[in-house]
Amino acid sequence: MTERVYVFDTTLRDGEQSPGASMNIEEKLLLARQLEKLRVDVIEGGFPISSDGDFESVKRIAEEIRTVSIAGLARAAKIDIDRCWDAVKPAAKPRIHTFIATSDIHLKYKLKKSREAVLEDARQAVRYAKSLCQDVEFSAEDAARSDLDYLCRVIEAVIEEGATVINVPDTVGYAIPSEFGESIRYIRTHVPNIGKAVLSVHCHNDLGLAVANSLIAVQNGVRQVECTINGIGERAGNASLEEIVMALHTRKDLFDLECGVNTREIYPASGLLTNLTGLVVQANKAIVGRNAFAHEAGIHQDGVIKEKLTYEIMTPETVGIKDSKLIMGKHSGRHALKRKYEELGFDLSQAALEKAYVLFKKVADRKKEVFDEDLIVIVRDGLRIFPEAYRLKYVQSSGGNQIIATAAVMLEKEGELMRDSAVGDGPVDAALRAIDRITGMPGRLMDFSVRSVTRGTDAVGEVFMKVDFGNVSFIGKAASTDIVDASTRAYLNAINKMVHYQMAVAEHKEGQLGTEVV
Ligand code: KIV
Ligand code: ZN
């Protein structure tokens, strides 16, 4: 019988640690639902002890997602493991993932502990986790730089304590494939009880080798790979899920392993993550980049027209890129919109569909054709998780290279209309200053990006900004065919988060907001 490789997705934990990738609870739930559709085997929902926000999102995911194992991360300490267990225990298939570093560098400088002390900590942690949860994963952080014989002793000990999965991370992306493959082979031949656990790897991409290292590990007997959508993660990221899965799929002749992932959900998952975080994948990114299936050279185009096999090793349809025939425009109704969203992988509730429909109509009034990317941005932009203290009624601006830019803005707060105007360094600056005059809570723009999500001069532009309010910063996002409109609404999005934060602080609920930048 063909063996199975388990896919452990850590987009919501390691991936979310990458700069700019933070998501709120509702956004994490949306992604978790897509990961369930993608049929990954394990979702690592977060690091519950790290913040109340992380705890809450792991718990919500554990309560809702029923067909996938839900893991939470915990250091090898009772307090972490208890917190993790509280978060994952509602899951149909809960997993505690506990870790401690095993490399001499980490022992000497970070943990300041001897090898024997760390081995004992690892033992105790797994023993305790096992007393709470049947499924316990142990990770030897910085395994790739650890002494192999010591690593084998630690692994043997934690399997004795009941670890079901042993993860060998290349935490700093240091390993070279031939060497990493050898290390895996060494572990498999030098740990007597290794057959009682599933062996796993978790590779970082500092040298661009995360996927290569994961695949060589699989060829040497590893049966769980840890990875993230679009390869996001600490520093240069983690091994990319789509690349590993499509390598296993496309080269089944070589690997001959089963993988449960539904490849047709890869592209929707990638698009959803981009739209939730604003982290855009490069055009030439394997599998999910805009150019991944584009043939530009004349010789290539000619070949593909004659026979796709000449230059295509997999089809766009296999990864869920749809050559959709459903064209959306201003005459499209709710039914068509619902079907279109289903095609794009979104299962919208009636209320979400209504919201999306209103925004869709606005976009459709301004554009001849509404593209898939527009629609994705519409649902994302329509997902206003934070209650809106301020709503934009209108923004009117003028600018040019010969006149001073001015803007007039009207906002609504609890039924009251407030209006003001300002001049600025360009129409966006003027609009934001007018908002500052109304709200009395000026923010400082730390980061500001505009990206066109569709084609043409009438494209939808998506604005991301990080706004600093002194002691805390918030991310604001919005999209529109008009850059000033999008910037104004992105700024208000950040202000509304700030208002929400101030209310929570006032109610002594500071911890509920989780990380500093949300
Ligand atoms: O990179 C790493 O070592 C990790 C572990 C906690 C698994 O993320
Ligand atoms: Zn990691």
XYZ file of C-alpha atoms and ligand atoms in Angstrom:
527
model
C 0.000 0.000 0.000
C 1.245 3.494 -0.832
C 2.413 5.451 2.205
C 0.997 8.823 3.155
C 2.773 12.178 3.693
C 0.976 14.393 6.206
C 0.805 18.114 5.532
C 1.098 20.286 8.636
C 0.168 23.867 7.838
C 1.698 26.526 10.048
C 0.585 29.628 8.114
C -1.417 30.788 11.124
C 1.496 30.344 13.535
C 4.975 30.561 11.972
C 3.556 32.291 8.880
C 1.759 34.856 10.937
C 5.080 35.716 12.606
C 6.339 37.246 9.342
C 6.411 41.033 9.283
C 3.114 42.449 8.036
C 1.265 39.113 8.164
C -0.738 39.660 11.315
C -4.407 38.750 11.033
C -7.303 39.253 13.391
C -9.456 36.391 14.663
C -12.081 36.587 11.929
C -9.401 36.651 9.257
C -7.679 33.653 10.823
C -10.976 31.766 10.842
C -11.494 32.520 7.157
C -8.076 31.116 6.364
C -8.610 28.085 8.611
C -11.830 27.276 6.694
C -9.905 27.464 3.431
C -7.179 25.210 4.871
C -9.877 22.700 5.758
C -11.117 22.824 2.161
C -7.541 22.368 1.033
C -7.579 19.206 3.146
C -4.314 19.731 4.987
C -3.843 17.195 7.792
C -2.930 19.579 10.605
C -3.545 23.289 11.147
C -1.254 24.950 13.655
C -3.543 27.749 14.759
C -1.112 29.760 16.889
C 0.983 29.995 20.028
C -1.684 30.273 22.746
C 0.522 31.567 25.572
C 1.956 34.367 23.421
C -1.152 36.569 23.664
C -4.813 36.430 24.547
C -5.593 37.079 20.887
C -3.590 34.005 19.840
C -5.271 31.905 22.522
C -8.718 33.001 21.385
C -8.064 32.326 17.717
C -6.671 28.825 18.345
C -9.715 28.081 20.505
C -12.191 29.395 17.912
C -10.483 27.363 15.179
C -10.517 24.270 17.432
C -14.246 24.747 18.056
C -15.164 25.209 14.421
C -12.869 23.128 12.215
C -13.830 19.490 12.668
C -12.078 17.431 9.983
C -8.474 18.516 10.544
C -6.141 18.115 13.559
C -5.696 21.423 15.359
C -2.326 22.072 16.961
C -1.133 24.811 19.277
C 2.484 25.622 20.051
C 3.912 25.503 23.586
C 7.416 25.860 24.979
C 8.550 22.915 27.096
C 6.996 24.400 30.211
C 3.874 23.484 32.198
C 2.375 26.968 31.986
C 2.620 26.965 28.165
C 1.294 23.438 27.850
C -1.705 24.173 30.086
C -2.572 27.255 28.061
C -2.135 25.362 24.813
C -4.342 22.501 26.015
C -7.088 24.927 27.060
C -7.058 26.338 23.534
C -6.923 23.091 21.513
C -9.063 20.794 23.657
C -12.383 21.705 21.961
C -10.977 20.283 18.696
C -12.196 16.984 17.279
C -8.508 16.088 16.884
C -6.389 18.219 19.250
C -2.600 18.249 19.237
C -0.116 19.823 21.649
C 3.095 20.848 19.897
C 5.855 21.420 22.437
C 9.431 22.414 21.696
C 12.835 23.129 23.164
C 16.127 23.955 21.475
C 18.780 21.244 21.237
C 21.736 22.975 19.534
C 24.742 23.891 21.663
C 24.470 27.486 20.429
C 20.934 27.781 21.806
C 21.776 25.887 24.994
C 24.761 28.109 25.755
C 23.432 31.544 24.810
C 19.649 31.318 25.024
C 18.673 28.637 27.513
C 21.906 28.678 29.555
C 21.349 25.025 30.375
C 23.332 21.831 30.044
C 22.450 19.114 27.544
C 21.272 16.857 30.395
C 18.982 19.579 31.797
C 17.413 20.216 28.386
C 16.904 16.492 27.824
C 15.109 16.308 31.164
C 12.955 19.388 30.312
C 11.980 17.769 27.022
C 11.038 14.522 28.786
C 8.970 16.307 31.443
C 7.191 18.479 28.872
C 6.161 15.542 26.720
C 5.162 13.466 29.751
C 2.952 16.283 30.992
C 1.482 17.070 27.555
C 0.711 13.368 27.091
C -1.194 13.305 30.391
C -3.563 15.864 28.809
C -3.649 15.010 25.120
C -3.243 11.830 23.096
C -1.505 13.532 20.186
C 1.775 15.210 21.207
C 4.328 16.613 18.802
C 7.843 17.367 19.981
C 10.150 19.767 18.112
C 13.897 19.973 18.696
C 14.404 23.626 17.816
C 17.541 24.290 15.746
C 17.856 20.546 15.167
C 19.799 21.102 11.944
C 22.659 22.662 13.948
C 22.432 20.190 16.841
C 24.885 17.427 17.645
C 23.299 14.411 15.961
C 23.992 11.878 18.715
C 22.590 14.202 21.359
C 19.566 14.907 19.142
C 18.990 11.152 18.819
C 19.086 10.747 22.635
C 16.495 13.524 23.073
C 14.250 12.015 20.397
C 14.457 8.549 21.933
C 13.573 9.962 25.365
C 10.508 11.915 24.206
C 9.199 8.951 22.225
C 9.492 6.918 25.449
C 7.295 9.577 27.067
C 4.668 9.157 24.355
C 5.427 11.735 21.638
C 3.467 10.786 18.538
C 5.272 13.127 16.124
C 8.955 14.078 16.151
C 9.750 17.260 14.295
C 13.254 18.098 13.103
C 13.354 21.817 12.317
C 15.956 23.659 10.327
C 15.104 26.740 12.344
C 17.592 29.087 10.718
C 17.526 27.657 7.193
C 21.147 26.503 7.413
C 21.026 22.993 6.018
C 22.040 21.869 2.534
C 19.843 19.127 1.015
C 22.422 16.319 0.798
C 23.491 16.938 4.407
C 19.903 17.279 5.699
C 18.880 14.053 3.990
C 21.837 12.300 5.643
C 20.815 13.654 9.076
C 17.303 12.274 8.641
C 18.708 8.923 7.610
C 20.994 8.992 10.678
C 18.070 9.701 13.014
C 16.064 6.884 11.481
C 18.883 4.402 11.943
C 20.130 5.551 15.378
C 16.923 6.072 17.360
C 15.767 2.566 18.342
C 12.090 3.490 18.946
C 11.744 5.863 15.942
C 9.109 3.579 14.393
C 6.660 4.527 17.160
C 6.376 8.154 15.964
C 5.822 10.004 12.723
C 9.000 11.811 11.681
C 8.515 15.403 10.541
C 10.555 18.329 9.204
C 10.080 22.081 9.421
C 12.422 23.996 7.128
C 13.099 27.712 6.921
C 14.129 29.374 3.699
C 17.119 31.548 4.590
C 19.222 30.006 1.824
C 16.249 29.401 -0.459
C 16.437 25.659 0.271
C 13.389 25.044 2.464
C 11.422 23.094 -0.139
C 14.490 21.175 -1.356
C 15.357 20.210 2.222
C 11.774 19.130 2.922
C 11.694 16.956 -0.197
C 15.029 15.243 0.475
C 13.763 14.565 3.990
C 10.655 12.932 2.538
C 12.872 10.810 0.304
C 14.697 9.723 3.439
C 11.591 8.582 5.267
C 10.004 11.716 6.754
C 6.219 11.471 6.679
C 5.086 14.910 7.889
C 6.114 18.205 6.281
C 5.520 21.540 7.952
C 4.909 24.401 5.577
C 2.971 27.589 4.903
C 0.839 29.002 2.118
C 2.951 31.204 -0.191
C 5.961 30.219 1.963
C 5.382 33.046 4.437
C 7.091 32.833 7.818
C 9.925 34.132 9.987
C 12.600 36.047 8.027
C 12.838 34.468 4.545
C 9.842 32.285 5.361
C 8.992 28.599 5.675
C 8.837 25.874 3.075
C 6.018 26.701 0.690
C 3.060 24.326 0.894
C 2.106 24.683 -2.753
C 5.626 23.872 -3.962
C 5.976 20.778 -1.776
C 2.518 19.476 -2.627
C 2.897 20.050 -6.363
C 6.357 18.455 -6.369
C 4.880 15.351 -4.704
C 1.973 15.437 -7.154
C 3.888 16.151 -10.353
C 6.728 13.740 -9.546
C 4.601 10.948 -8.110
C 6.695 8.662 -10.296
C 9.654 9.471 -8.036
C 8.048 9.837 -4.607
C 5.166 7.366 -4.898
C 3.455 8.796 -1.819
C -0.141 9.732 -1.095
C -0.902 13.292 -0.058
C -4.416 14.282 0.993
C -4.262 17.896 -0.208
C -6.880 18.969 -2.726
C -4.586 20.738 -5.180
C -7.510 22.632 -6.727
C -7.819 24.677 -3.554
C -4.190 25.847 -3.682
C -4.734 28.959 -5.769
C -7.804 30.148 -3.792
C -5.816 29.620 -0.571
C -2.887 31.616 -1.901
C -5.159 34.439 -3.094
C -7.058 34.517 0.175
C -3.848 34.815 2.192
C -2.581 37.632 -0.036
C -5.832 39.423 0.349
C -5.919 39.021 4.100
C -2.360 40.152 4.723
C -1.393 42.283 1.739
C 1.731 40.147 1.300
C 1.781 39.831 -2.471
C 3.659 36.923 -4.040
C 6.241 37.757 -6.685
C 5.052 37.355 -10.285
C 7.462 34.484 -10.971
C 6.683 32.592 -7.721
C 6.366 28.876 -8.481
C 2.793 27.521 -8.690
C 0.881 30.638 -7.582
C 2.745 33.602 -9.132
C 0.986 35.581 -11.833
C 3.473 34.321 -14.434
C 3.684 30.731 -13.214
C 1.633 29.500 -16.185
C 2.220 32.366 -18.626
C 4.123 31.620 -21.801
C 5.710 34.719 -23.258
C 8.400 33.532 -25.670
C 7.185 32.913 -29.224
C 8.760 29.451 -29.376
C 7.078 28.491 -26.104
C 3.689 29.842 -27.192
C 3.938 27.944 -30.447
C 4.854 24.746 -28.583
C 2.023 25.072 -26.072
C -0.538 25.707 -28.808
C 0.601 22.535 -30.551
C 0.821 20.445 -27.394
C 0.722 21.729 -23.807
C 3.099 19.007 -22.651
C 5.937 20.720 -24.513
C 6.334 23.427 -21.891
C 3.781 22.683 -19.155
C 4.552 20.134 -16.427
C 1.223 20.739 -14.694
C -1.968 22.497 -15.694
C -3.286 25.714 -14.132
C -6.603 23.906 -13.488
C -4.834 21.378 -11.228
C -3.891 24.124 -8.800
C -7.313 25.748 -9.021
C -6.663 28.547 -11.497
C -9.976 28.882 -13.254
C -10.392 30.113 -16.750
C -13.728 31.445 -15.629
C -16.468 32.072 -18.137
C -18.672 33.946 -15.702
C -18.104 37.614 -16.544
C -19.278 39.974 -13.841
C -20.524 43.462 -14.642
C -23.135 45.952 -13.584
C -26.000 43.797 -14.846
C -25.005 40.780 -12.760
C -27.356 39.924 -9.910
C -26.978 38.379 -6.471
C -27.313 34.849 -7.831
C -24.446 35.246 -10.257
C -22.368 36.907 -7.571
C -22.964 34.025 -5.178
C -21.990 31.494 -7.851
C -18.929 33.499 -8.755
C -17.828 33.612 -5.128
C -18.321 29.864 -4.863
C -16.082 29.470 -7.921
C -13.480 31.581 -6.130
C -13.668 29.407 -3.025
C -15.730 31.710 -0.800
C -18.708 30.277 1.006
C -20.436 33.513 1.949
C -23.207 33.758 4.491
C -26.343 35.639 3.425
C -25.219 38.713 5.372
C -21.705 38.656 3.909
C -23.150 38.254 0.417
C -25.420 41.266 0.918
C -22.449 43.378 2.033
C -20.370 42.177 -0.894
C -23.230 42.881 -3.287
C -23.474 46.528 -2.232
C -19.709 47.028 -2.726
C -19.794 45.052 -5.977
C -22.504 47.332 -7.383
C -20.402 50.373 -6.548
C -17.397 48.940 -8.366
C -19.519 47.707 -11.285
C -20.996 51.180 -11.766
C -17.505 52.489 -12.402
C -16.056 49.626 -14.422
C -17.131 47.659 -17.479
C -15.966 44.338 -16.133
C -15.359 43.322 -12.547
C -12.445 40.865 -12.340
C -11.966 37.987 -9.887
C -9.328 39.996 -8.014
C -11.818 42.862 -7.573
C -14.322 40.446 -6.063
C -11.795 38.970 -3.655
C -10.853 42.439 -2.475
C -14.524 43.299 -2.097
C -15.210 40.482 0.357
C -11.993 41.127 2.227
C -12.676 44.842 2.351
C -16.258 44.169 3.328
C -15.124 42.137 6.332
C -15.105 44.881 8.838
C -14.339 43.017 12.003
C -13.936 46.034 14.191
C -17.096 48.006 14.855
C -17.012 51.153 12.743
C -17.061 54.180 15.025
C -16.557 56.501 12.050
C -18.063 55.956 8.625
C -17.096 57.827 5.493
C -20.004 59.697 3.931
C -17.894 61.371 1.261
C -14.453 62.606 0.350
C -13.886 65.249 -2.271
C -10.396 66.297 -3.252
C -8.514 68.351 -5.784
C -4.860 68.329 -6.666
C -2.379 68.750 -9.479
C 1.146 69.965 -10.014
C 0.161 73.656 -10.120
C -2.313 73.978 -7.238
C -2.357 73.324 -3.504
C -4.152 70.070 -2.820
C -7.346 70.358 -0.798
C -9.857 67.844 0.478
C -13.254 67.977 2.143
C -14.456 64.991 4.150
C -17.754 64.126 5.787
C -17.888 61.390 8.436
C -20.746 59.920 10.403
C -20.458 58.897 14.028
C -23.453 57.492 15.865
C -25.824 59.232 13.470
C -24.081 62.598 13.716
C -22.577 64.078 10.552
C -19.217 65.841 10.841
C -17.485 67.750 8.086
C -14.124 69.476 7.691
C -11.517 70.308 5.083
C -7.766 70.697 4.898
C -4.884 71.374 2.560
C -1.982 68.975 2.255
C 0.931 67.567 0.292
C -1.288 66.005 -2.335
C -4.956 64.980 -2.178
C -4.392 61.924 0.039
C -2.489 63.927 2.636
C -5.178 66.623 2.541
C -7.951 64.037 3.061
C -6.155 62.407 6.002
C -5.547 65.807 7.620
C -9.241 66.652 7.252
C -10.045 63.382 9.043
C -7.563 64.261 11.814
C -9.375 67.561 12.320
C -12.701 65.749 12.690
C -11.598 62.866 14.908
C -9.004 64.720 16.977
C -6.800 61.620 16.992
C -4.019 62.296 14.483
C -2.136 59.255 13.307
C 1.328 59.091 11.781
C 1.708 57.070 8.582
C 4.490 54.530 9.111
C 3.882 52.495 6.001
C 1.744 53.191 2.974
C 1.345 51.041 -0.110
C -1.023 51.071 -3.041
C -1.273 48.107 -5.306
C -3.345 47.618 -8.380
C -5.189 44.329 -8.082
C -6.654 44.293 -11.550
C -5.765 45.481 -15.011
C -6.443 48.795 -16.745
C -6.601 52.399 -15.662
C -9.963 51.740 -13.987
C -8.378 48.997 -11.830
C -9.232 48.522 -8.183
C -6.380 49.889 -6.099
C -5.774 48.351 -2.712
C -4.286 50.504 0.018
C -2.460 49.156 3.065
C -1.185 51.477 5.718
C 0.326 51.237 9.151
C -0.767 54.118 11.331
C 1.005 55.021 14.532
C -1.080 56.574 17.304
C 1.754 57.080 19.782
C 1.763 53.957 21.933
C 0.207 51.571 19.458
C -0.024 51.095 15.682
C -2.790 49.658 13.557
C -2.992 48.359 10.019
C -5.673 49.944 7.838
C -6.834 48.342 4.598
C -9.316 49.354 1.918
C -9.851 49.095 -1.805
C -11.485 51.268 -4.413
C -11.147 52.334 -8.019
C -10.283 55.762 -6.575
C -6.977 56.011 -4.679
C -8.077 58.939 -2.507
C -11.263 57.077 -1.543
C -9.285 53.884 -0.753
C -6.662 55.797 1.262
C -9.311 57.650 3.225
C -11.144 54.440 4.080
C -7.917 52.594 4.946
C -7.043 55.414 7.324
C -10.507 55.261 8.874
C -10.137 51.490 9.179
C -7.022 52.050 11.327
C -8.753 54.814 13.325
C -11.728 52.571 14.020
C -9.353 49.915 15.367
C -7.797 52.578 17.571
C -11.219 53.599 18.898
C -12.013 49.949 19.588
C -8.666 49.559 21.356
C -9.248 52.630 23.519
C -12.652 51.294 24.522
C -11.165 47.921 25.420
C -8.388 49.560 27.450
C -10.990 51.624 29.242
C -12.772 48.414 30.136
C -9.485 46.930 31.380
C -9.484 44.411 28.579
C -6.151 45.466 27.139
C -4.908 41.891 26.753
C -7.786 40.884 24.467
C -6.321 42.815 21.558
C -3.307 40.597 21.301
C -0.295 41.916 19.425
C 0.664 45.540 19.268
C 0.061 45.918 15.562
C -3.245 44.467 14.434
O 11.542 27.084 13.307
C 11.322 26.423 14.331
O 12.209 25.776 14.908
C 9.973 26.437 14.857
C 9.676 25.433 15.921
C 8.963 26.049 17.065
C 8.949 24.279 15.341
O 9.141 27.170 14.393
Zn 9.777 27.840 12.342
